[in-house]
Each structure stands twice: as C-alpha cells, then as structure tokens.
mmCIF file of C-alpha atoms in Angstrom:
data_model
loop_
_atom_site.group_PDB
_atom_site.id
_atom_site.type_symbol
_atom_site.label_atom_id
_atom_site.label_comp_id
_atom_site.label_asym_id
_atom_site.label_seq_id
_atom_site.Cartn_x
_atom_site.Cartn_y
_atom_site.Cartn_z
ATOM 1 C CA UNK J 178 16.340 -7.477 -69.285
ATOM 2 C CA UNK J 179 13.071 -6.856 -71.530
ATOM 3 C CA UNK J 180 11.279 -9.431 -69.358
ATOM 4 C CA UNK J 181 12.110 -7.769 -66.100
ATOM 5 C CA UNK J 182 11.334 -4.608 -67.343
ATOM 6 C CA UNK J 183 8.279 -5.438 -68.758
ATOM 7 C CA UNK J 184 6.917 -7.868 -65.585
ATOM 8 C CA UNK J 185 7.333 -4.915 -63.228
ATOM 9 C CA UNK J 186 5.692 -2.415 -65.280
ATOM 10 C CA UNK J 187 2.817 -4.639 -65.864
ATOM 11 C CA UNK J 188 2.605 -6.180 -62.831
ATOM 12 C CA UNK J 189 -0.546 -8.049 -61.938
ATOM 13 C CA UNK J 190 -0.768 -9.187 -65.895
ATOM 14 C CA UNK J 191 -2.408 -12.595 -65.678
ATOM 15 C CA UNK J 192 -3.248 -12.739 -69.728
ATOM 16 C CA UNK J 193 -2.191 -10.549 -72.681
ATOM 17 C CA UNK J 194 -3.623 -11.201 -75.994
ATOM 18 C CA UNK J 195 -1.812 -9.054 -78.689
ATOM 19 C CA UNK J 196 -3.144 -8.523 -82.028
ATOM 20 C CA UNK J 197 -1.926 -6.147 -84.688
ATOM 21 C CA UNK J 198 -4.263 -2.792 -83.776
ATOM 22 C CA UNK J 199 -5.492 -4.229 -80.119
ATOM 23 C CA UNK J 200 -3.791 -5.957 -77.150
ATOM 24 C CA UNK J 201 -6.092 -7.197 -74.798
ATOM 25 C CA UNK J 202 -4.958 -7.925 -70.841
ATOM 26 C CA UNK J 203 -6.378 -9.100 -67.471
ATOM 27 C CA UNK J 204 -4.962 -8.156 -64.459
ATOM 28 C CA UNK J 205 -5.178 -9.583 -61.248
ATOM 29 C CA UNK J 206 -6.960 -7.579 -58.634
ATOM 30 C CA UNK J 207 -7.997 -9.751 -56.292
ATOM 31 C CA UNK J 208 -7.816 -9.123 -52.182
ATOM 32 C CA UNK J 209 -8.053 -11.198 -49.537
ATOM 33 C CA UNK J 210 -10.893 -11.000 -46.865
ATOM 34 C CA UNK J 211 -10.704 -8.895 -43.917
ATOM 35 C CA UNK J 212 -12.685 -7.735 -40.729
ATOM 36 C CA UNK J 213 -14.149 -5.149 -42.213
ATOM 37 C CA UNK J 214 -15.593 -6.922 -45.014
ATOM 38 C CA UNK J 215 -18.041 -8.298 -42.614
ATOM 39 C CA UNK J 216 -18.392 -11.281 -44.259
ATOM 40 C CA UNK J 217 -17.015 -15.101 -43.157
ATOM 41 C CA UNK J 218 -13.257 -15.435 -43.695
ATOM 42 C CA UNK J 219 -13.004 -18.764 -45.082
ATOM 43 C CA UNK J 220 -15.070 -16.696 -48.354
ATOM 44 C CA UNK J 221 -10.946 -16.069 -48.599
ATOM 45 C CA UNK J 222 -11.689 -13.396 -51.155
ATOM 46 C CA UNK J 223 -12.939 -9.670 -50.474
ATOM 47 C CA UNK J 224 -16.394 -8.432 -52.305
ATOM 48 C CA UNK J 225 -13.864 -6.194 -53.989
ATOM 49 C CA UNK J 226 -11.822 -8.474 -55.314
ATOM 50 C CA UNK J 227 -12.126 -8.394 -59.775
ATOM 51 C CA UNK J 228 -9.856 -8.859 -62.794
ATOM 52 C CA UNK J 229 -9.330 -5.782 -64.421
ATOM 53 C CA UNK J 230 -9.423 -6.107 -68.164
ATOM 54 C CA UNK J 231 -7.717 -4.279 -70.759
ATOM 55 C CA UNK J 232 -8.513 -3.243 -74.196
ATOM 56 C CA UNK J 233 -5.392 -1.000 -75.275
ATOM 57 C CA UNK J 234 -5.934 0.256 -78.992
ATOM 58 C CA UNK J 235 -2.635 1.025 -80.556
ATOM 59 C CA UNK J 236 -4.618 3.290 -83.300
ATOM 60 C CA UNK J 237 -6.426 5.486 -80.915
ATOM 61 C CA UNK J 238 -3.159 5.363 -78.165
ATOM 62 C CA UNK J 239 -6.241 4.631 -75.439
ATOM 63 C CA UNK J 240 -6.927 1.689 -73.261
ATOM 64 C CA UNK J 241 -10.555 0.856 -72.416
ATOM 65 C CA UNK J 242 -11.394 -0.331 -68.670
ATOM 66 C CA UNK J 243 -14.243 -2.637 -67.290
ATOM 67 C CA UNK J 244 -14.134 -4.611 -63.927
ATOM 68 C CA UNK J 245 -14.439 -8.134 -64.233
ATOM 69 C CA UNK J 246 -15.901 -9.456 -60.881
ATOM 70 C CA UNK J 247 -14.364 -12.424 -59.163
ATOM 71 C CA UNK J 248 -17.969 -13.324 -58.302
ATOM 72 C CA UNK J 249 -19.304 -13.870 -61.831
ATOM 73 C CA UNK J 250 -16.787 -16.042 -62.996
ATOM 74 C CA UNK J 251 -18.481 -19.201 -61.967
ATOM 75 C CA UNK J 252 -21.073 -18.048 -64.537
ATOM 76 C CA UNK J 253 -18.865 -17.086 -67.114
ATOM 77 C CA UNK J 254 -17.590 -20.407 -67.020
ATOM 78 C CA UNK J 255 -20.913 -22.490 -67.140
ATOM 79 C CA UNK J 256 -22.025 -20.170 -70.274
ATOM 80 C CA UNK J 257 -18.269 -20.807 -71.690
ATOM 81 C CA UNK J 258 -19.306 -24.088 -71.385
ATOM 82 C CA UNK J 259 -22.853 -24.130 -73.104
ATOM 83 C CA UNK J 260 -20.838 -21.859 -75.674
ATOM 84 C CA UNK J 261 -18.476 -24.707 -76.629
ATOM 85 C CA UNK J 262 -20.881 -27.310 -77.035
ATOM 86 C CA UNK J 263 -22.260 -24.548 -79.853
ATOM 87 C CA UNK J 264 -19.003 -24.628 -81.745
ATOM 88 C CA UNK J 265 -18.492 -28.047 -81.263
ATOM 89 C CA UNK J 266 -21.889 -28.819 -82.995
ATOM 90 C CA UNK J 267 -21.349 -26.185 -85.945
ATOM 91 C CA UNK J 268 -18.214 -27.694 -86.901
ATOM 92 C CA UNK J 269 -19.167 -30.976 -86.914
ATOM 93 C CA UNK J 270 -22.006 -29.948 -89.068
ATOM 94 C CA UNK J 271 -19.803 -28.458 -91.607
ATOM 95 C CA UNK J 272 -17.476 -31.332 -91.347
ATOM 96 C CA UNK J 273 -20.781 -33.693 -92.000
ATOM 97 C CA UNK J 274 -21.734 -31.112 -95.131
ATOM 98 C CA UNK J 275 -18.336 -31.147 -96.331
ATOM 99 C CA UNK J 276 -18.307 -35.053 -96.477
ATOM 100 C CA UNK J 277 -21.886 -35.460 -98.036
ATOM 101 C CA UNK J 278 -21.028 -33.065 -100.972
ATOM 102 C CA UNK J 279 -17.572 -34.684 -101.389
ATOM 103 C CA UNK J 280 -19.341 -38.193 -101.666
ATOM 104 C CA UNK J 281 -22.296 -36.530 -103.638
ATOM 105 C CA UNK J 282 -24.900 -37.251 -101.458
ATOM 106 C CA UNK J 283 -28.658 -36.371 -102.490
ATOM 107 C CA UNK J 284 -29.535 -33.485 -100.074
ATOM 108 C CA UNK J 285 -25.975 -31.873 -99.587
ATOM 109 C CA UNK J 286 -26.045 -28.010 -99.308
ATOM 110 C CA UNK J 287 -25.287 -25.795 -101.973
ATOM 111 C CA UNK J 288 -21.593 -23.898 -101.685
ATOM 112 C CA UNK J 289 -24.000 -21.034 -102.191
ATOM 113 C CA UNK J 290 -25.714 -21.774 -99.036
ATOM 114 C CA UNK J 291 -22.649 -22.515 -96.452
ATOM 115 C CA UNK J 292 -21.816 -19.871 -94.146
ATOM 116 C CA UNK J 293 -19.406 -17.421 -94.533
ATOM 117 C CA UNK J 294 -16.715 -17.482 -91.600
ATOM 118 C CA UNK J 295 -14.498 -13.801 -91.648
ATOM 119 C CA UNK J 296 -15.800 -10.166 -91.697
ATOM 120 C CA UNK J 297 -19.754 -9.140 -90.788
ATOM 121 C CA UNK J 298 -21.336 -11.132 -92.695
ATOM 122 C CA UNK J 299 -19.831 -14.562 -90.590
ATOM 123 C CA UNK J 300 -22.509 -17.101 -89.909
ATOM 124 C CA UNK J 301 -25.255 -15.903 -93.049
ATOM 125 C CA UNK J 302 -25.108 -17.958 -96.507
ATOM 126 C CA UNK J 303 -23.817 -15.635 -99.745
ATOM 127 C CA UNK J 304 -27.637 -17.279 -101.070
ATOM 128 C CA UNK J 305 -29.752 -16.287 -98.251
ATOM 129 C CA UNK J 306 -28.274 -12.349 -97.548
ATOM 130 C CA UNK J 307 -28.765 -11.857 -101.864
ATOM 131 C CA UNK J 308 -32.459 -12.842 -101.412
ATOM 132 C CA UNK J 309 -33.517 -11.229 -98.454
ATOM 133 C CA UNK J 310 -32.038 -8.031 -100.283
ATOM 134 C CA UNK J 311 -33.853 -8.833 -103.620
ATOM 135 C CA UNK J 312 -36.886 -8.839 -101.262
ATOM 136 C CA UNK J 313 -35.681 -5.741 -99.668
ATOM 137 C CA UNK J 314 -34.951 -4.213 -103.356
ATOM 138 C CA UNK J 315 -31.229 -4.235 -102.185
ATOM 139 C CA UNK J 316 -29.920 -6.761 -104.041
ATOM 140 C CA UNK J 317 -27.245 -4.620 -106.251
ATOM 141 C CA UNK J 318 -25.984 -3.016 -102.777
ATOM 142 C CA UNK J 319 -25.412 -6.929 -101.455
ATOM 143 C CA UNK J 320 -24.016 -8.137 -104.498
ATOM 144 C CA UNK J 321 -21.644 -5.527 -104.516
ATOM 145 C CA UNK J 322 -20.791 -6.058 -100.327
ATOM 146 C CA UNK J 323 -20.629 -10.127 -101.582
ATOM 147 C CA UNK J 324 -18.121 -9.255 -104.570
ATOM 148 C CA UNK J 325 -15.830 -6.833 -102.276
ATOM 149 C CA UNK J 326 -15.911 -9.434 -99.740
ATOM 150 C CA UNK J 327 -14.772 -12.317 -102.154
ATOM 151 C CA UNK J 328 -11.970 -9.725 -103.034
ATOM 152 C CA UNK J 329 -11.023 -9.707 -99.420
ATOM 153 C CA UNK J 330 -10.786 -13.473 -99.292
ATOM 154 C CA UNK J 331 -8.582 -13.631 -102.401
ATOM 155 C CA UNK J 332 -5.816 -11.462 -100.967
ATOM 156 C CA UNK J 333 -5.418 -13.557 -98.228
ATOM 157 C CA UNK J 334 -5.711 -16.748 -99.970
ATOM 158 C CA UNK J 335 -2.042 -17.607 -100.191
ATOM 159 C CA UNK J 336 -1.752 -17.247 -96.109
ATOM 160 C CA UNK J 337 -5.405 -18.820 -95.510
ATOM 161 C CA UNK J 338 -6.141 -21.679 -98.515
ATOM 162 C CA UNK J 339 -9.129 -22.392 -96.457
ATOM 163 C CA UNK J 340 -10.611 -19.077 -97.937
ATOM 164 C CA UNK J 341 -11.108 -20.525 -101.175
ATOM 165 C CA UNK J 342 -14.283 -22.830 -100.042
ATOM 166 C CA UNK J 343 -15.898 -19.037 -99.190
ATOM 167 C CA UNK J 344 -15.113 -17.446 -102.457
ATOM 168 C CA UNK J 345 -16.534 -20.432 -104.029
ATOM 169 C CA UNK J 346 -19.780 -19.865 -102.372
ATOM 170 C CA UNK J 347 -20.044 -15.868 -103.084
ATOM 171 C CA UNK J 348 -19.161 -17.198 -106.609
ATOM 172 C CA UNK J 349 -22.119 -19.410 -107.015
ATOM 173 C CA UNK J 350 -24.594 -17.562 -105.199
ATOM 174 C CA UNK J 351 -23.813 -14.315 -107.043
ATOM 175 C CA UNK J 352 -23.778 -16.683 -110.740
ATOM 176 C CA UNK J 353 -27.002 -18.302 -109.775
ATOM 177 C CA UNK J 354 -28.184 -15.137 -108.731
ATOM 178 C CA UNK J 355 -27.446 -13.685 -112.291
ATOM 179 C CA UNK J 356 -29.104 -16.593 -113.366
ATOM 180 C CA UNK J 357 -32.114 -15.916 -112.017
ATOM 181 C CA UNK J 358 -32.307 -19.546 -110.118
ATOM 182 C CA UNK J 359 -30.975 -19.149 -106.965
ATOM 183 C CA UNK J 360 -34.175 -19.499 -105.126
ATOM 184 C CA UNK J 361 -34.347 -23.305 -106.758
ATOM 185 C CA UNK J 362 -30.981 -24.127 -104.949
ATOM 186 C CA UNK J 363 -32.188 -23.301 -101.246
ATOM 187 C CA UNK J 364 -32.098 -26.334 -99.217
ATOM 188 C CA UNK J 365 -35.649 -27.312 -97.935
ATOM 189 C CA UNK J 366 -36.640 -28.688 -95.372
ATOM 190 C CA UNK J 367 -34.359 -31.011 -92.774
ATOM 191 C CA UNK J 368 -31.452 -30.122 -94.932
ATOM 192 C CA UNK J 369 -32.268 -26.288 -94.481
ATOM 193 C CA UNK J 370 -32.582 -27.286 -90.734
ATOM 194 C CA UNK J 371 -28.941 -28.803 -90.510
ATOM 195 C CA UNK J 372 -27.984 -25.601 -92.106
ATOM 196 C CA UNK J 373 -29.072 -23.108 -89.807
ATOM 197 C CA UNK J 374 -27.882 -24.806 -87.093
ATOM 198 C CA UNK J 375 -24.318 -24.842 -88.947
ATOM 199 C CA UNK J 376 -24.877 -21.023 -89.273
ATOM 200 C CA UNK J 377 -24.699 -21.006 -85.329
ATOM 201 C CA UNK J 378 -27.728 -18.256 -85.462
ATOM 202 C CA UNK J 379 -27.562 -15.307 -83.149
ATOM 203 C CA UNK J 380 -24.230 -14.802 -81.130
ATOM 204 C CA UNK J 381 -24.798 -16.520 -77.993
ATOM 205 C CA UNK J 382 -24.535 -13.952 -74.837
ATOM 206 C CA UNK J 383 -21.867 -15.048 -72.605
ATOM 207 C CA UNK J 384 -21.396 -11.888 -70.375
ATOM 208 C CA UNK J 385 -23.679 -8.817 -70.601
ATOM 209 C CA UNK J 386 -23.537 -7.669 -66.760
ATOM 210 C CA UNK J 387 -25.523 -3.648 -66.245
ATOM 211 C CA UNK J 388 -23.207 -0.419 -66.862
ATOM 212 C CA UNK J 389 -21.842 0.535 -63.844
ATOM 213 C CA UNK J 390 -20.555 3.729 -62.235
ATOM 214 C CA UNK J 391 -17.352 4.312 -60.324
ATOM 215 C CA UNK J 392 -16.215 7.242 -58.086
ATOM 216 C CA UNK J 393 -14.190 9.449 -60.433
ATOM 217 C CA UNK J 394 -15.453 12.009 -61.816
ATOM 218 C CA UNK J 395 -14.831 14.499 -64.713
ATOM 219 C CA UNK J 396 -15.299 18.192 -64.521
ATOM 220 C CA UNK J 397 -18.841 18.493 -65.515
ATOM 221 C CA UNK J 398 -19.452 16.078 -62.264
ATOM 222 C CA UNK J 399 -20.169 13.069 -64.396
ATOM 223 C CA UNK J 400 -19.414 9.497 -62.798
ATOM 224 C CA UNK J 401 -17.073 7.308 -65.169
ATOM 225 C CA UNK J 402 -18.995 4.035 -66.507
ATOM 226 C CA UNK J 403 -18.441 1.131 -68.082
ATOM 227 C CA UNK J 404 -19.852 -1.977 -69.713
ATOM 228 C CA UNK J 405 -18.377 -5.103 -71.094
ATOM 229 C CA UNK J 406 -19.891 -7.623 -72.620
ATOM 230 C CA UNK J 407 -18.790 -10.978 -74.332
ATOM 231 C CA UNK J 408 -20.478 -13.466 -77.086
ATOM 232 C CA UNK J 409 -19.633 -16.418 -79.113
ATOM 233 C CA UNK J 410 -20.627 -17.180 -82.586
ATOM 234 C CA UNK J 411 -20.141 -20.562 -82.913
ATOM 235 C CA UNK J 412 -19.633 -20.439 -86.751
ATOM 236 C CA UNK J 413 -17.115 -17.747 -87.216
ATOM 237 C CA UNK J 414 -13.399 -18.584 -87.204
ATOM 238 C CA UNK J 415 -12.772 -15.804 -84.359
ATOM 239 C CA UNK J 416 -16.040 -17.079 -82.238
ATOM 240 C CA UNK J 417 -15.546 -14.537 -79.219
ATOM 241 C CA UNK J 418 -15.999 -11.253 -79.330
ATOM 242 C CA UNK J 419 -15.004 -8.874 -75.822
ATOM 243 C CA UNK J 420 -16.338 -5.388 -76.325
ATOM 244 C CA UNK J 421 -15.548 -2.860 -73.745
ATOM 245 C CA UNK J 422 -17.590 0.556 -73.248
ATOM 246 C CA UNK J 423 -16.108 3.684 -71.467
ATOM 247 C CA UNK J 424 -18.105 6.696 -70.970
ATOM 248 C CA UNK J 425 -18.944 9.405 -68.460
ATOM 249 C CA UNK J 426 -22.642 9.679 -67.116
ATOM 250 C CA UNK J 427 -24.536 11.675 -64.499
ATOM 251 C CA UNK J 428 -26.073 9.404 -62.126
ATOM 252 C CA UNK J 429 -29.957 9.450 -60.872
ATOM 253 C CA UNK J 430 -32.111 9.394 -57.648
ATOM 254 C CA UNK J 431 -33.989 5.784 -57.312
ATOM 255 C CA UNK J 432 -35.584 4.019 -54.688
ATOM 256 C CA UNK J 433 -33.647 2.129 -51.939
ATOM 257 C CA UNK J 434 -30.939 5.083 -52.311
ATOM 258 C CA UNK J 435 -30.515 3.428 -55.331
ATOM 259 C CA UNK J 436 -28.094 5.385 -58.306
ATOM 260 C CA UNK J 437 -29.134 4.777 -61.506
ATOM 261 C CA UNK J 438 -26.912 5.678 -64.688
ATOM 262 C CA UNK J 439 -28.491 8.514 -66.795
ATOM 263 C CA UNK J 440 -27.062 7.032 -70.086
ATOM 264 C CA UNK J 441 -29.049 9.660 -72.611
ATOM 265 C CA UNK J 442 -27.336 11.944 -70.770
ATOM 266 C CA UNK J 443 -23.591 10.192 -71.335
ATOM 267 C CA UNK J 444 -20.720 12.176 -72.984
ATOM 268 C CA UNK J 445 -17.319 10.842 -74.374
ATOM 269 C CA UNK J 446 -18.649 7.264 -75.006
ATOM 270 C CA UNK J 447 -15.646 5.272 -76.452
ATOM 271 C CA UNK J 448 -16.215 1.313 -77.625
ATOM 272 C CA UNK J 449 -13.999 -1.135 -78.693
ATOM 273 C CA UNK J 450 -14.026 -4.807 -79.232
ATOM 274 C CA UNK J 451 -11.563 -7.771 -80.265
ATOM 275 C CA UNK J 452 -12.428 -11.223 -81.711
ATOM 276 C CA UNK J 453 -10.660 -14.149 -80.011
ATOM 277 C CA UNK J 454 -10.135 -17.616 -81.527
ATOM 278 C CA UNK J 455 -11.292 -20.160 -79.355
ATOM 279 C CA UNK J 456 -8.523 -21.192 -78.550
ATOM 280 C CA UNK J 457 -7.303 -17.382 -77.133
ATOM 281 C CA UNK J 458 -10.620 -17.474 -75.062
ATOM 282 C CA UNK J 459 -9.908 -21.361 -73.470
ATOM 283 C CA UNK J 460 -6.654 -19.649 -72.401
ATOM 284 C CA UNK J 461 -8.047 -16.638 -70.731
ATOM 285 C CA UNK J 462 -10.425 -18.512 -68.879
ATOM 286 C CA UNK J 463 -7.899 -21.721 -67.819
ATOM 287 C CA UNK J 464 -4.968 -18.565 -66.533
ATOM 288 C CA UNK J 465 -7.885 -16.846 -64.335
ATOM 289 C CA UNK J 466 -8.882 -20.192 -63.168
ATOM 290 C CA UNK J 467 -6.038 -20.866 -61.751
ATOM 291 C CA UNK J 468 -4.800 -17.150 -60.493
ATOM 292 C CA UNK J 469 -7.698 -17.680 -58.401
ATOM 293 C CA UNK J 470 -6.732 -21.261 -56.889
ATOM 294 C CA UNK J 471 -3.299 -20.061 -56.530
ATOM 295 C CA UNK J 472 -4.405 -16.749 -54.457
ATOM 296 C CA UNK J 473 -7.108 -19.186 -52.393
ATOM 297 C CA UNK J 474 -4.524 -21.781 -51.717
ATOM 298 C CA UNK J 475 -2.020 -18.564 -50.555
ATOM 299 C CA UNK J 476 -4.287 -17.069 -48.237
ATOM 300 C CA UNK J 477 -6.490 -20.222 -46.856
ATOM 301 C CA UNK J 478 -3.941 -20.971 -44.079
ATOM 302 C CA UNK J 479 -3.727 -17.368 -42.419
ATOM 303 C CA UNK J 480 -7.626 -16.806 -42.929
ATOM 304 C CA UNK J 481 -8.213 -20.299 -41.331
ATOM 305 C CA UNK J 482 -6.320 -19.950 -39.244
ATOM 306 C CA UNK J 483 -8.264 -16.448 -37.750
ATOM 307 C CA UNK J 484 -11.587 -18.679 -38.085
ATOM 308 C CA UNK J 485 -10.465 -21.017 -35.880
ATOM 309 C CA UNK J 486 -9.656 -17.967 -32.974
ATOM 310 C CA UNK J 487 -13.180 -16.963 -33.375
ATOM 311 C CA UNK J 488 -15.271 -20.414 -33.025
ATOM 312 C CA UNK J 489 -16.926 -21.097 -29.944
ATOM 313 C CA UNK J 490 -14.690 -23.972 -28.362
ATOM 314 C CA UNK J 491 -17.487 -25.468 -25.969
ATOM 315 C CA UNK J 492 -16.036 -24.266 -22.794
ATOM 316 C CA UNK J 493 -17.089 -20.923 -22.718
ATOM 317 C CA UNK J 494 -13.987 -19.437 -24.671
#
C-alpha cells in the first residue's frame, strides 16, 4: 500500500536520489507537440516540454525548483561524456601512483602530495594547500583545517578503511611541515605533471544555463528565478555536484523586448546543492534517457500520423 500511495502522490517521479539531509528528484514534464506550437509535428515534443528537478532539504522543510529543458539534454549528455573520460583518467592515475609507490619506484609521489577525496578541500594535496598558506602567512589556520579534517577521516574509518591512505597524507605533510622540509618532497617536474592531472584541477562545468524568470510573482511584484547548475570533479569520491538557486527578482527593459533579471536587486535567494557518486549521476542520466524514448515512441504514431494528413499528395489534395 506504501508504493501506491507514494506513486500517486509523486506522480511524474522519473529519479529520486535520497540522502540523509537532501532527496533529490526529476519529474517528468514533458508534452507532446501540438498545432499551436507552430512547429513540425514529427519534433514529437512541445518547446515546453522539461524535467522538473527537485532539491527537497529535510533541514530547512523546503524544496528548491529549476526547469531542466528537454532541449539541452543532448548537451548534457556530450559534456557527461567528456566528464567521464576525466574520472576515468584520474583514477587510473592514482591507481598508476598507488602501484609505483607500492613497488618503490624512483619518482612516485609523496602520500603528502596525493589528493584528498571528501570535504572542501577534495582534489588539493595536504603538501601543496600548507605551502601556499605559509606563503600566504596562513599556515597555522591550514594546519589546523588539515588536523580537523584528519579527525573527520578517523571517525569514519571503521565504515570507510579507504580513509586511512588520506590521513596518512595530512600526517606526513603536516610532520614534514614541522620539519621544516616539506618543500624538498614536492614532486618536480613530469611527476608533478601526472599529479595535477590526478588532482582533476578545476570542477569541470557540465550545466551552467542563464537564471531565468517565470510568471509568478510575490507581493512586492518580483518574478520568481532560478538557476541550476552541475559540475564534476573528477577526483573527489562524490564527483557531481547539482546546485539549485531560488530567488525572487524584478525584471528589466532590454532591447528586442527583451527581460533581463535585475539580480542586485534579488530578495529571498535560497541555494542548495548535493554531491552524487558517479554512479547516482550515470543513473539519472540513463532513466531520463529513456523517459524520453518511451514518451517519443508513445506519441510518434498519432503525430505521424497528423503529418501524413497535411503533406501535399501530388494530386492537388
């Protein structure tokens, strides 16, 4: 009975991704051309036709809203795509790391120098974040961040053993910091190389669409907006990240009757965002894939079949 009362009050739910504080959901809004669309019915799908995504937080007891076009999803999947090729190459770098330190290869990188994979310091080295600070004069402040991180990684050690190869690095960079050496233990040169490209660098931009205004309206006239954008860090263990913004704007005068958003003058701006594994964001992408075959396949017939009534059939029908 749960199942039947839950598919009919969330009907349209193509994904839901639940997490402890967060459940994220996509729900199917797409519509089938029409006459009035104006544009050729075998497009099968309406200009209006989107996924609606989700972001409830169970904290806050608010859900976040963006419109996910059925339009851009050819692009989201080519830059999904690129994205994975990313992760693919950062973990066969570590795994390449991993085996040239195991058989003590000449050149292998430091623990001190691997990148860190949980929290907001994923994808920099515990070696390089305490020497940019000791050139910043901040090197205390980042030892301290490195040390209450390691702490972090310890209580979850028993559920994650994998954690131990990061507490091992804030170990050594923080005791050859102490040391006074750590500078002599950056990899140079191609090794260096191999480990910035393990680091994965900036978060690759999936998804970063305009903010865009709807109809409704608050009582100070403002237009509700939104934004949503997506990225991958290829060397984090939760690589995607979906952030969704919700705010209400008044909305310009531009050229070509054009509306722009007047975002300085926004009020009740609300962001949240949720890291995925990459496995999470495979699914999401596979389950919209084929909601939209399965709605195409559903309405191709009829539409074609209204096509077919309007071509010219060489007898001056």
């Amino acid at each position: 009975m749960r199942e039947e009362k839950n598919n009919r009050k969330y009907a349209g739910q193509v994904v839901d991704i639940p997490r402890s504080n967060y459940r994220l959901s996509f729900i199917d809004r797409l519509k089938k051309m029409t006459d009035e669309e104006g544009d050729p019915f075998l497009n099968i799908f309406s200009n209006r036709s989107i996924y609606l995504i989700s972001l409830f937080s169970y904290e806050k007891k608010q859900s976040l809203v963006a419109n996910l076009p059925l339009r851009d999803m050819p692009l989201l999947k080519k830059r999904t795509d690129c994205a994975q090729e990313a992760i693919f190459r950062a973990v066969n770098y570590q795994a390449a790391f991993c085996q040239a330190a195991g058989d003590g290869a000449a050149g292998s990188i430091p623990a001190a120098f691997t990148p860190l994979k949980m929290g907001n310091l994923a994808g920099k080295t515990p070696g390089d974040l305490l020497l940019e600070a000791q050139q910043e004069g901040k090197a205390a402040e980042m030892a301290a961040t490195l040390e209450r991180q390691a702490d972090f990684l310890r209580g979850k050690l028993e559920r994650y053993p994998k954690n131990q190869a990061q507490i091992d690095a804030i170990e050594e960079a923080l005791g050859y910091f102490d040391l006074g050496c750590l500078e002599e233990y950056k990899p140079k040169g191609e090794t260096a190389g191999l480990g910035e490209a393990q680091a994965g660098g900036k978060p690759i931009v999936i998804y970063n669409p305009p903010t865009k205004h709807q109809k409704v309206q608050n009582t100070a006239g403002k237009h509700a907006c939104y934004s949503v954008s997506i990225t991958c860090s290829p060397a984090k263990n939760y690589p995607y990240r979906l952030e969704i913004m919700n705010c209400y704007a008044p909305l310009g005068h531009g050229r070509n009757g054009m509306l722009p958003i007047l975002m300085d003058q926004a009020e009740e701006i609300r962001k949240e965002s949720i890291d995925l594994t990459e496995g999470e964001w495979l699914y999401i992408m596979d389950c919209l894939d084929e909601n939209r075959k399965e709605a195409k396949a559903l309405w191709y017939g009829e539409l074609r079949n209204q096509d077919e009534k309007n071509r010219w059939n060489g007898n001056g029908g």
